[in-house]
Amino acid sequence: MGNMSKCVVLRLAACLAVFSAEVDAYGKIDRRHIVSKHNIVRTHLIDNETTPLQVGNGNFAFNVDNTGMQTFLPFNTLSSWAWHNDSLPANGELPSDYHGVPRLTYGRNVSYDIPDPNLKEATQWLISNPNRINLGRIGLKYKGQTLSGDLITDPEQELDLWNGVITSKFKVDGKKVTVVTQGDFSEDAVAFSIESDLVKAGSLEVELDFPFPPIHSTKYKYEVFAGVYDFPLNHTTTLEEQGKTKEVAHIQHVLQETSYYANLRWEHKSPLSLTRNERPGSDKITAHRYTLRPADSKKTKSLSFTAHFAPASAVPSSPDDIQKRNQKEWNSYWKDGGFVDLTHSSNPNATELQRRIVLSQYHVRVNSAAKGQSPQESGLMNNGWYGKFHMEMLVWHNAHWVTWGRKQHFDNIFPELYETLLPSSFARAKEMGWEGARWPKMTELSTGVSSPGDINAVLLWQQPHPMYLAQLAYQATPTRETLQRWDKVLTATADYMASYPGWNETTGSYQLGPPSYGVTENTPPLSTKNLAYEIAYWRYGLGVAREWKAKLNQPVPKQWTTVAEKLDLPPQVDGMYATYEGLNSSWWSDPKLTGDPRSLIMMQGILPDTPAVDKDVALKTADKVWQVWTDDKIRGWGRPVLAINSARIGNPKRAIYHLTAYDYWKFDDAGFAIRGGDGGTPPPFMPGNAGFLYAVAYMAAGWQGSHGNAPGFPDDGTWDVRHEGLRQAP
């Protein structure tokens, strides 16, 4: 009797159990074996051009050099909650003096968040504040001085991915040193275990140092090392009483209005001593350095402790507890959710693709699994764009959580992020003369200010993102609770989207812009009208909002329907989509526009099927983009969107090419995506890793309306794609 025949005679629950058992048996993957094959191993000293290895939990990350600490390279300790404001401009300008710059919009002047040439200092202050701070450096000192890299030999460092453990082995003056570094999912903490005869000799100790943020001019737009050590009198650190147990200590760091604690703990059976190197109020560069050493170094050659960072004083978990908990939590992460196994493939590109898949999963867990907040483009490694995140990148950063079966991390971010930004976004729209919520571009959660910028001010495509993200959430959890949870955000978004377009009396239709910037940020903003992707996305977003109301049995605002039905269609030239209205066929020869035409392929790729996009026109456009957007021009998250588009238009050969163009799309030895091109930013580029994962899930599990296993991989006999726990994309 076949499976379907069984269904006739078995109760539904039993039938489902049969199918479930068969799927599990077929799809069983030895995850630990595959993950462990890709442990990161380094046997050379890194420099400041190399990405550090990390431990962390999505809200907090500790970045390390070859010592497993921040010894000869002052890498950062970053969190999602620690921010600081620079001193106000020295020339007397105040941020409150800034009121934007007017731009003619649909026949009236509207004030946009554009840099004001008459208030350069105040504008820059708003761009760069608040900024994320480095919570502190923790490294090794040798014979009373910070251990320098030229004293280190025979480095051997391994990140055990399955257990989340970094083990660093090296020699100092010919003596072996081993440092084990582990993070924690439960606390913003890192645990260290150090072992060496040099500890017993009293010559190897731990050094803690607390930097001060620089004044953030354009010079500090990208900080590889966040913080400086030459303003000791601008901040204070205080060592609090260790208490009766003598196994806990607290260092309070106060930077003007910002205050937090480094809470330390060690095992009672292995007591440590913490001392301040300088007297309070010292003006030396070492003013905020502390030394941690065994209380009696002659009795032990090991040193273990926890460093926990928090806004308040607290007793952290012991290093032993964190070490046990960390391993258990990482094991659970790898066992749960989705997984893709390419190890049975004969294609020569499969091994590197598997490495990127595994390492990207580690990196997004450390950098992107925040609470109520989206990651910054360089994650929790360094301060790109002053540590602020970009609203237009929310989908590329976070959509993969759903398709990889880890929706709990998605739900930890959304819709809370939007709810936090609602008050400021309502105010922004009202001040500009529109309804609803106008979402910012480059921002943070404490103020919700949209950082002034020529592009930031008139970028459009972040506005419909709540609809796309809400659909992801509903597709995974199609309940009334999901509908209600997102309703307020979608209503505010749709109110703005229906209010913003301008009415064109001549054409009898609504239009978007000018002023406007699109996805690719390479068009003239003061004359750009009806960007093709933005028009399609706008129509899709208003369609989702209307369907959402219908599912909730609520009335649909009339203006939503009016604008959705009378909004111009995406412009076409010669039977293909054009980036924006007003172009002619010669635009395909304009290198400024064809240097990055990704928005056109997004219309039939990342954007689900929508009546606004003609599939035949989109297919013809995608084939043209394949001809003109050559490998040397593609950067950032261009490859993932090209792969998704290629899969959806039925060209899996092209899709896999884009994910395996290794000569052009670089992932470093630690598996971090490199932005490439003229990005001008230090690695990592987290939308590269996260977008890559989204594309892989698209190609392996498919999307709504796709058929068969791995529809995005070529059926050429060289790809054996086994996966489990993935969900289809929209």
XYZ file of C-alpha atoms in Angstrom, residues 28 32 96 106 177 180 218 281 308 381 389 458 576 592 595 641 658 704 727:
19
model
C 19.017 13.162 8.879
C 28.264 18.155 14.243
C 18.710 72.054 18.213
C 5.070 68.005 -5.245
C 50.571 29.815 27.142
C 40.415 29.465 26.447
C 34.193 62.191 9.526
C 42.534 61.258 38.882
C 30.451 40.718 32.617
C 33.118 43.925 15.503
C 22.216 50.535 11.802
C 15.352 60.913 0.378
C 12.428 46.220 -20.337
C 26.988 55.320 -13.778
C 27.524 49.969 -12.695
C 20.017 39.125 -4.796
C 26.619 33.980 -8.396
C 5.992 30.146 -2.533
C 11.237 27.206 5.426
